CSV table of C-alpha atoms in Angstrom, one decimal:
chain,number,residue,atom,x,y,z
A,975,MET,CA,12.1,16.6,20.7
A,976,SER,CA,10.5,15.6,17.4
A,977,LYS,CA,11.3,11.9,18.1
A,978,ALA,CA,9.9,12.0,21.7
A,979,LEU,CA,6.5,10.6,20.8
A,980,ASP,CA,6.2,7.3,19.0
A,981,VAL,CA,3.7,7.6,16.1
A,982,HIS,CA,2.1,5.0,13.7
A,983,VAL,CA,0.6,6.4,10.5
A,984,LEU,CA,-2.3,4.2,9.2
A,985,LYS,CA,-3.4,4.5,5.6
A,986,THR,CA,-6.2,2.7,3.9
A,987,HIS,CA,-9.0,5.2,3.4
A,988,THR,CA,-9.1,7.0,0.1
A,989,SER,CA,-10.7,10.2,1.2
A,990,SER,CA,-11.0,12.4,4.3
A,991,ILE,CA,-11.4,10.5,7.6
A,992,ASN,CA,-14.1,12.1,9.8
A,993,SER,CA,-14.4,10.0,12.9
A,994,VAL,CA,-12.5,7.6,15.2
A,995,CYS,CA,-13.5,5.7,18.3
A,996,PHE,CA,-12.2,2.8,20.4
A,997,PHE,CA,-14.3,-0.3,21.3
A,998,ASP,CA,-13.8,-3.8,22.7
A,999,ASN,CA,-12.2,-2.4,25.9
A,1000,ASP,CA,-9.8,-0.2,23.8
A,1001,LYS,CA,-8.3,-3.2,22.0
A,1002,LYS,CA,-9.7,-2.1,18.7
A,1003,PHE,CA,-10.9,1.1,17.0
A,1004,VAL,CA,-13.0,2.1,14.0
A,1005,SER,CA,-12.7,5.0,11.5
A,1006,GLY,CA,-15.3,6.5,9.2
A,1007,SER,CA,-14.5,8.3,6.0
A,1008,ASP,CA,-15.8,10.3,3.0
A,1009,ASP,CA,-15.0,7.1,1.0
A,1010,TYR,CA,-18.3,5.7,2.4
A,1011,ASN,CA,-16.4,3.0,4.4
A,1012,ILE,CA,-15.9,2.1,8.1
A,1013,CYS,CA,-12.6,0.4,8.9
A,1014,GLY,CA,-11.7,-1.6,12.0
A,1015,TRP,CA,-8.2,-1.7,13.4
A,1016,ASP,CA,-6.3,-3.7,16.0
A,1017,VAL,CA,-4.6,-1.4,18.5
A,1018,ASP,CA,-1.6,-3.7,19.3
A,1019,THR,CA,-0.7,-4.6,15.7
A,1020,HIS,CA,-1.9,-1.3,14.1
A,1021,SER,CA,-3.4,-3.4,11.4
A,1022,LEU,CA,-6.6,-3.4,9.4
A,1023,ILE,CA,-8.9,-6.2,10.6
A,1024,PHE,CA,-12.2,-5.5,8.8
A,1025,LYS,CA,-13.9,-3.0,6.4
A,1026,LEU,CA,-17.7,-2.4,6.6
A,1027,LYS,CA,-19.4,-1.3,3.4
A,1028,GLY,CA,-23.0,-0.3,2.8
A,1029,HIS,CA,-23.3,3.4,3.1
A,1030,GLU,CA,-24.0,5.3,-0.1
A,1031,ALA,CA,-22.5,8.7,1.0
A,1032,PRO,CA,-19.7,9.9,3.3
A,1033,VAL,CA,-19.6,8.5,6.8
A,1034,LYS,CA,-19.5,11.5,9.1
A,1035,SER,CA,-19.6,9.9,12.6
A,1036,CYS,CA,-18.9,6.6,14.4
A,1037,ALA,CA,-19.8,5.5,17.9
A,1038,SER,CA,-19.3,2.2,19.7
A,1039,SER,CA,-20.1,0.1,22.8
A,1040,LYS,CA,-16.9,0.4,24.9
A,1041,ALA,CA,-16.9,-3.2,26.1
A,1042,GLY,CA,-18.8,-4.9,23.4
A,1043,CYS,CA,-18.6,-5.1,19.6
A,1044,LYS,CA,-21.4,-3.0,18.3
A,1045,ILE,CA,-20.5,-0.2,16.0
A,1046,LEU,CA,-22.7,2.7,15.0
A,1047,SER,CA,-22.1,4.8,11.8
A,1048,GLY,CA,-23.9,7.9,10.7
A,1049,SER,CA,-23.9,9.1,7.1
A,1050,TRP,CA,-25.0,11.8,4.7
A,1051,ASP,CA,-27.1,9.1,3.0
A,1052,ARG,CA,-29.6,9.8,5.9
A,1053,THR,CA,-29.1,6.5,7.7
A,1054,VAL,CA,-27.5,5.2,10.9
A,1055,ARG,CA,-26.3,1.7,10.7
A,1056,ILE,CA,-25.7,-0.7,13.6
A,1057,TRP,CA,-22.9,-3.3,12.9
A,1058,ASP,CA,-21.7,-6.4,14.6
A,1059,ALA,CA,-17.9,-6.0,14.5
A,1060,GLN,CA,-17.3,-9.7,15.0
A,1061,SER,CA,-19.3,-10.8,12.0
A,1062,SER,CA,-19.1,-7.5,10.0
A,1063,ASN,CA,-22.8,-7.8,9.5
A,1064,CYS,CA,-25.2,-4.8,9.5
A,1065,LEU,CA,-27.7,-5.6,12.2
A,1066,TRP,CA,-30.1,-2.7,11.5
A,1067,THR,CA,-30.5,0.4,9.4
A,1068,LEU,CA,-32.2,3.5,10.9
A,1069,LYS,CA,-33.6,5.8,8.2
A,1070,HIS,CA,-33.9,9.5,8.7
A,1071,ASP,CA,-35.5,12.4,6.8
A,1072,ALA,CA,-32.3,14.5,6.9
A,1073,VAL,CA,-28.6,14.2,6.6
A,1074,VAL,CA,-27.0,12.6,9.7
A,1075,MET,CA,-24.3,14.8,11.2
A,1076,HIS,CA,-23.3,12.9,14.3
A,1077,VAL,CA,-24.2,9.9,16.4
A,1078,SER,CA,-23.7,8.9,20.1
A,1079,PHE,CA,-24.4,5.8,22.1
A,1080,CYS,CA,-24.8,5.1,25.8
A,1081,GLU,CA,-24.5,1.5,26.8
A,1082,GLU,CA,-26.1,2.0,30.2
A,1083,THR,CA,-29.4,3.3,28.8
A,1084,SER,CA,-29.2,1.6,25.4
A,1085,LEU,CA,-30.1,4.9,23.8
A,1086,ILE,CA,-28.7,6.3,20.5
A,1087,ALA,CA,-28.8,10.0,19.8
A,1088,VAL,CA,-28.7,11.2,16.1
A,1089,ALA,CA,-27.9,14.8,15.3
A,1090,CYS,CA,-29.4,15.9,12.0
A,1091,ASP,CA,-29.2,18.9,9.7
A,1092,ASP,CA,-32.9,19.5,9.9
A,1093,LYS,CA,-32.5,21.0,13.4
A,1094,ILE,CA,-33.7,17.8,15.1
A,1095,THR,CA,-32.0,15.3,17.4
A,1096,LYS,CA,-33.6,11.9,17.2
A,1097,VAL,CA,-33.3,9.4,20.1
A,1098,TRP,CA,-33.6,5.7,19.5
A,1099,ASP,CA,-33.8,2.7,21.8
A,1100,ILE,CA,-31.4,0.1,20.5
A,1101,ARG,CA,-33.2,-2.7,22.3
A,1102,ASN,CA,-36.2,-2.5,20.0
A,1103,PHE,CA,-35.0,0.1,17.5
A,1104,GLU,CA,-37.8,2.4,18.4
A,1105,ASN,CA,-37.7,6.2,17.8
A,1106,VAL,CA,-38.5,7.2,21.4
A,1107,MET,CA,-38.3,11.0,21.0
A,1108,ASP,CA,-37.4,13.9,18.8
A,1109,LEU,CA,-35.7,16.8,20.4
A,1110,LEU,CA,-36.3,20.3,19.1
A,1111,GLY,CA,-35.0,23.7,20.0
A,1112,HIS,CA,-32.0,24.4,17.8
A,1113,THR,CA,-32.6,27.0,15.0
A,1114,ASN,CA,-30.0,25.5,12.6
A,1115,SER,CA,-28.4,22.1,11.8
A,1116,VAL,CA,-27.4,20.0,14.9
A,1117,THR,CA,-23.7,19.2,14.4
A,1118,CYS,CA,-22.8,17.1,17.4
A,1119,CYS,CA,-24.1,15.2,20.4
A,1120,ALA,CA,-22.8,13.5,23.5
A,1121,GLN,CA,-24.4,11.4,26.2
A,1122,ASN,CA,-23.8,10.6,29.9
A,1123,ASP,CA,-26.5,8.3,31.3
A,1124,TYR,CA,-29.8,10.1,30.6
A,1125,THR,CA,-28.2,13.5,30.0
A,1126,LEU,CA,-27.7,14.5,26.3
A,1127,ALA,CA,-25.7,17.5,25.1
A,1128,THR,CA,-26.1,18.9,21.5
A,1129,GLY,CA,-24.3,21.6,19.6
A,1130,SER,CA,-25.4,23.4,16.5
A,1131,LEU,CA,-24.6,25.8,13.7
A,1132,ASP,CA,-26.8,28.2,15.6
A,1133,LYS,CA,-23.8,28.7,18.0
A,1134,SER,CA,-25.7,27.2,21.0
A,1135,ILE,CA,-25.5,24.1,23.2
A,1136,ARG,CA,-28.6,22.5,24.6
A,1137,ILE,CA,-28.7,19.9,27.4
A,1138,ASN,CA,-31.7,17.6,27.6
A,1139,ASP,CA,-33.0,15.0,30.0
A,1140,LEU,CA,-33.6,11.8,28.0
A,1141,ARG,CA,-36.1,10.5,30.6
A,1142,ASN,CA,-38.7,13.0,29.6
A,1143,GLY,CA,-37.2,15.2,26.8
A,1144,ASN,CA,-37.1,18.3,28.9
A,1145,THR,CA,-34.5,21.0,28.2
A,1146,LEU,CA,-32.2,21.4,31.3
A,1147,LEU,CA,-29.9,24.1,30.0
A,1148,ASN,CA,-29.3,26.3,27.0
A,1149,LEU,CA,-25.7,27.5,26.8
A,1150,ASP,CA,-24.7,30.5,24.7
A,1151,GLY,CA,-21.3,32.0,24.3
A,1152,HIS,CA,-19.5,30.7,21.2
A,1153,ALA,CA,-19.1,33.3,18.4
A,1154,SER,CA,-19.5,30.7,15.7
A,1155,ALA,CA,-20.9,27.1,15.0
A,1156,VAL,CA,-20.4,24.5,17.8
A,1157,SER,CA,-18.6,21.6,16.2
A,1158,SER,CA,-18.1,19.2,19.2
A,1159,VAL,CA,-19.4,18.6,22.7
A,1160,ASP,CA,-18.5,16.2,25.4
A,1161,LEU,CA,-19.7,15.5,29.0
A,1162,SER,CA,-17.4,14.5,31.8
A,1163,THR,CA,-18.1,11.0,33.2
A,1164,ASP,CA,-19.4,12.5,36.5
A,1165,GLY,CA,-21.7,14.7,34.6
A,1166,PHE,CA,-20.4,17.9,36.3
A,1167,LYS,CA,-18.7,19.5,33.3
A,1168,LEU,CA,-19.2,20.0,29.6
A,1169,CYS,CA,-16.5,20.9,27.0
A,1170,SER,CA,-17.3,22.4,23.7
A,1171,ALA,CA,-15.3,23.2,20.5
A,1172,SER,CA,-16.2,25.8,17.9
A,1173,TRP,CA,-15.3,27.3,14.6
A,1174,ASP,CA,-14.6,30.4,16.7
A,1175,LYS,CA,-11.2,28.8,17.4
A,1176,THR,CA,-11.9,28.2,21.1
A,1177,VAL,CA,-12.5,25.3,23.4
A,1178,ARG,CA,-14.8,26.1,26.4
A,1179,VAL,CA,-15.3,24.3,29.7
A,1180,TRP,CA,-18.7,24.8,31.4
A,1181,ASP,CA,-19.3,23.8,35.0
A,1182,ILE,CA,-22.9,22.7,34.6
A,1183,HIS,CA,-23.1,21.2,38.1
A,1184,SER,CA,-22.5,24.3,40.1
A,1185,GLY,CA,-23.6,26.8,37.4
A,1186,THR,CA,-20.7,29.1,38.0
A,1187,TYR,CA,-20.6,29.9,34.3
A,1188,ARG,CA,-23.7,32.0,34.9
A,1189,THR,CA,-21.7,34.6,36.8
A,1190,HIS,CA,-18.2,34.0,35.6
A,1191,GLY,CA,-18.7,32.5,32.2
A,1192,PRO,CA,-17.1,29.3,30.9
A,1193,HIS,CA,-13.4,28.8,30.9
A,1194,VAL,CA,-12.1,29.7,27.4
A,1195,MET,CA,-9.0,28.1,25.9
A,1196,TYR,CA,-7.5,30.1,23.0
A,1197,GLU,CA,-4.4,28.1,21.8
A,1198,HIS,CA,-5.9,26.9,18.4
A,1199,GLU,CA,-5.2,29.1,15.4
A,1200,GLY,CA,-8.1,27.7,13.3
A,1201,CYS,CA,-11.5,26.2,13.7
A,1202,VAL,CA,-11.6,23.6,16.4
A,1203,SER,CA,-13.3,20.4,15.2
A,1204,ALA,CA,-13.2,18.0,18.2
A,1205,CYS,CA,-12.9,18.0,22.0
A,1206,LYS,CA,-13.0,15.1,24.5
A,1207,PHE,CA,-12.6,14.6,28.2
A,1208,VAL,CA,-9.9,11.9,28.9
A,1209,SER,CA,-7.8,10.6,31.8
A,1210,ASP,CA,-10.8,10.2,34.1
A,1211,ASN,CA,-11.8,13.8,33.4
A,1212,GLN,CA,-8.4,15.1,34.4
A,1213,LYS,CA,-7.5,16.2,30.8
A,1214,ILE,CA,-9.2,17.5,27.7
A,1215,VAL,CA,-7.9,16.7,24.2
A,1216,SER,CA,-8.8,18.9,21.2
A,1217,ALA,CA,-7.9,19.2,17.5
A,1218,GLY,CA,-8.8,21.4,14.6
A,1219,TYR,CA,-8.1,22.9,11.2
A,1220,ASP,CA,-4.8,24.2,12.4
A,1221,LYS,CA,-3.5,20.6,12.1
A,1222,ILE,CA,-2.6,20.4,15.8
A,1223,VAL,CA,-3.7,18.3,18.7
A,1224,VAL,CA,-3.7,20.1,22.1
A,1225,ILE,CA,-3.9,18.3,25.5
A,1226,TRP,CA,-5.2,20.5,28.3
A,1227,ASP,CA,-5.4,20.3,32.1
A,1228,ALA,CA,-9.1,20.1,32.7
A,1229,LEU,CA,-9.0,21.7,36.1
A,1230,SER,CA,-6.8,24.7,35.3
A,1231,THR,CA,-7.7,24.7,31.6
A,1232,LYS,CA,-4.0,25.4,30.9
A,1233,LYS,CA,-2.3,23.8,27.9
A,1234,LEU,CA,0.0,20.9,28.8
A,1235,HIS,CA,1.4,20.2,25.4
A,1236,GLN,CA,0.5,20.1,21.7
A,1237,ILE,CA,1.4,18.0,18.7
A,1238,ARG,CA,1.6,19.2,15.2
A,1239,ALA,CA,0.0,16.1,13.9
A,1240,HIS,CA,-1.1,16.1,10.2
A,1241,ASN,CA,-0.7,17.6,6.8
A,1242,SER,CA,-4.3,18.9,6.7
A,1243,TRP,CA,-7.0,19.7,9.1
A,1244,ILE,CA,-7.9,17.2,11.9
A,1245,ASN,CA,-11.5,16.0,12.1
A,1246,ASP,CA,-11.5,13.9,15.3
A,1247,VAL,CA,-9.5,12.5,18.2
A,1248,ALA,CA,-9.9,9.7,20.7
A,1249,MET,CA,-7.8,8.3,23.6
A,1250,THR,CA,-7.6,5.0,25.4
A,1251,ALA,CA,-8.6,4.7,29.1
A,1252,ASP,CA,-5.1,3.9,30.1
A,1253,ASN,CA,-3.8,7.1,28.6
A,1254,LYS,CA,-1.4,5.2,26.3
A,1255,TRP,CA,-2.8,5.7,22.8
A,1256,LEU,CA,-4.1,8.9,21.3
A,1257,LEU,CA,-5.8,8.8,17.9
A,1258,SER,CA,-6.2,11.6,15.4
A,1259,CYS,CA,-7.8,11.5,11.9
A,1260,SER,CA,-7.6,14.0,9.2
A,1261,LYS,CA,-8.6,15.2,5.8
A,1262,ASP,CA,-5.1,14.1,4.7
A,1263,ARG,CA,-6.6,10.5,4.6
A,1264,THR,CA,-4.4,9.2,7.5
A,1265,ILE,CA,-5.0,8.1,11.1
A,1266,ARG,CA,-2.1,8.7,13.5
A,1267,MET,CA,-1.6,6.6,16.6
A,1268,TRP,CA,0.4,8.5,19.2
A,1269,ASN,CA,2.0,6.7,22.1
A,1270,ILE,CA,1.6,9.3,24.8
A,1271,GLU,CA,2.3,7.0,27.8
A,1272,ASN,CA,5.4,9.0,28.8
A,1273,ALA,CA,4.3,12.4,27.4
A,1274,ASP,CA,3.9,13.8,30.9
A,1275,ARG,CA,7.7,13.4,31.4
A,1276,LEU,CA,8.7,15.5,28.4
A,1277,PRO,CA,10.6,18.6,29.5
A,1278,VAL,CA,8.2,21.0,27.8
A,1279,VAL,CA,5.2,19.4,29.6
A,1280,LEU,CA,7.0,19.5,33.0
A,1281,ALA,CA,7.8,23.1,32.4
A,1282,ASN,CA,4.1,23.9,31.6
A,1283,LYS,CA,3.0,22.2,34.8
A,1284,LEU,CA,5.5,23.9,36.9
A,1285,GLU,CA,4.3,27.2,35.6
A,1286,MET,CA,0.8,26.2,36.7
A,1287,GLY,CA,2.1,25.7,40.2
A,1288,TYR,CA,2.3,21.9,40.3
A,1289,LYS,CA,4.9,20.0,42.4
A,1290,PHE,CA,6.7,16.9,41.2
A,1291,GLN,CA,8.7,14.1,42.6
A,1292,GLU,CA,10.5,11.1,41.1
A,1293,CYS,CA,9.2,7.8,42.4
A,1294,GLU,CA,11.9,5.9,44.2
A,1295,MET,CA,10.6,2.6,42.9
A,1296,CYS,CA,9.6,3.1,39.2
A,1297,GLN,CA,11.6,6.3,38.6
A,1298,ARG,CA,8.6,7.9,37.0
A,1299,THR,CA,7.9,11.6,37.6
A,1300,PHE,CA,4.6,12.1,39.3
A,1301,LYS,CA,2.5,15.1,40.3
A,1302,VAL,CA,2.0,15.5,44.0
A,1303,GLU,CA,-1.6,16.3,45.0
A,1304,GLU,CA,-2.2,18.1,48.2
A,1305,ARG,CA,-5.2,15.9,48.9
A,1306,ASP,CA,-2.9,12.8,48.9
A,1307,MET,CA,-0.6,14.1,51.6
A,1308,VAL,CA,-0.8,13.0,55.2
A,1309,GLU,CA,1.2,14.7,58.0
A,1310,VAL,CA,3.5,11.8,59.0
A,1311,GLY,CA,6.8,13.8,58.9
A,1312,ASP,CA,8.5,11.6,56.2
A,1313,GLU,CA,9.2,12.2,52.5
A,1314,PHE,CA,6.4,11.5,50.0
A,1315,THR,CA,8.6,9.3,47.6
A,1316,LYS,CA,6.3,6.9,45.8
A,1317,CYS,CA,3.8,7.4,43.0
A,1318,VAL,CA,0.2,6.3,43.5
A,1319,TYR,CA,0.8,3.0,41.7
A,1320,CYS,CA,3.8,2.0,43.8
A,1321,ARG,CA,1.9,3.1,47.0
A,1322,LEU,CA,-1.0,0.8,46.3
A,1323,PRO,CA,0.3,-2.3,48.1
A,1324,SER,CA,1.1,-0.5,51.4
A,1325,ARG,CA,-1.4,2.3,51.1
A,1326,SER,CA,1.2,4.4,53.0
A,1327,TYR,CA,0.6,8.1,52.1
A,1328,GLN,CA,3.5,10.2,53.1
A,1329,LYS,CA,4.2,13.9,52.9
A,1330,LEU,CA,6.4,15.4,50.3
A,1331,SER,CA,9.2,17.6,51.7
A,1332,GLY,CA,12.0,19.6,50.1
A,1333,MET,CA,10.1,20.4,46.8
A,1334,GLU,CA,9.0,23.9,47.7
A,1335,ASN,CA,11.5,25.5,45.4
A,1336,VAL,CA,10.3,25.4,41.8
A,1337,SER,CA,13.6,26.4,40.4
A,1338,ASP,CA,15.1,23.1,41.8
A,1339,MET,CA,12.7,21.2,39.6
A,1340,ASN,CA,13.5,23.4,36.6
A,1341,GLU,CA,17.1,22.4,37.0
A,1342,ASN,CA,16.2,18.7,37.1
A,1343,VAL,CA,14.3,18.8,33.9
A,1344,ASN,CA,16.9,21.2,32.4
A,1345,VAL,CA,14.3,23.6,30.9
A,1346,SER,CA,13.1,27.1,31.7
A,1347,LEU,CA,9.6,28.2,32.1
A,1348,ASN,CA,9.7,30.1,28.8
A,1349,THR,CA,9.4,26.8,27.0
A,1350,SER,CA,5.7,26.8,27.9
A,1351,SER,CA,4.9,28.1,24.4
A,1352,GLU,CA,7.0,25.5,22.7
A,1353,GLN,CA,5.4,23.1,20.3
A,1354,LEU,CA,6.0,19.3,19.9
A,1355,ALA,CA,6.4,19.3,16.1
A,1356,VAL,CA,6.2,15.7,14.9
A,1357,ALA,CA,6.9,15.1,11.2
């Protein structure tokens, strides 16, 4: 099982690596480090393609334009720098009065959010590099921020999460519940949900669209054994990936908030994670000065993952065309009386949705994957 996931270990930074993010349509990614440098990497060759120098203190956060080649970096030198990845030139330097903890960028609005340790989140318009608003409300350092269109979420050492409307600066929601500092936040692409990570060792999912957290609270995930440093929505909001000081990466089902699988990834605590849109590559970066690229394209077919999903009540079928195991969604079924035998990709040409039959017995699937449900607590330990 330790050889089930292909991993590439990338080394060039000389100190803790704090941030990773993809850009140029997931063909490349950048990393920011305590060594003051930002490094650019090619996804296909796993090779270093550029190194950006200019910061005078640790780089704590990186962000990027997904389709383009603009890179943002935030540093303890109290600046945010905007870089052109093609020329490696620094296009602009935004100076702040406090240490920069985190940066985020939304291409659709051209707005940059900068979380600072003076309790303020500053918002800039990248089109003219104007400081358009300062957001107040947190009572301690702002540690993280995430944008979706004109919605901005911020987390703080004050244990709270605030959601603001960037059209007018109004506070939409103030979320409390974490027992310690909030280290990471992310908004689903549809804007309906928010996930948060904390030093209290939990990841929480908040339904901010329906507001059900007001009566039932957020969904709380407890698998981490140490402070959680990062969380992100991936796979079109179907999954959440998190990582922390316990040196593991956990992938969750976003709907049920159940753990799908975990990877014991590094020799020291993990600071950040990222995943490509095609769900093939997972990045993790660590205090151990390495970046690890995990090929998780076939992770859903691992026995331990199938067992976890079966325990959650999922049904599976092997595609008769590509032989991949796929999850059968009730909403995809149409009562036509035949067997539902093709995955969604192989059904695309004909658009013929057929009903699955003969998969009602979970024990049959257990026999096929040759695992029992008690493997749900197993770990994928990767050296």
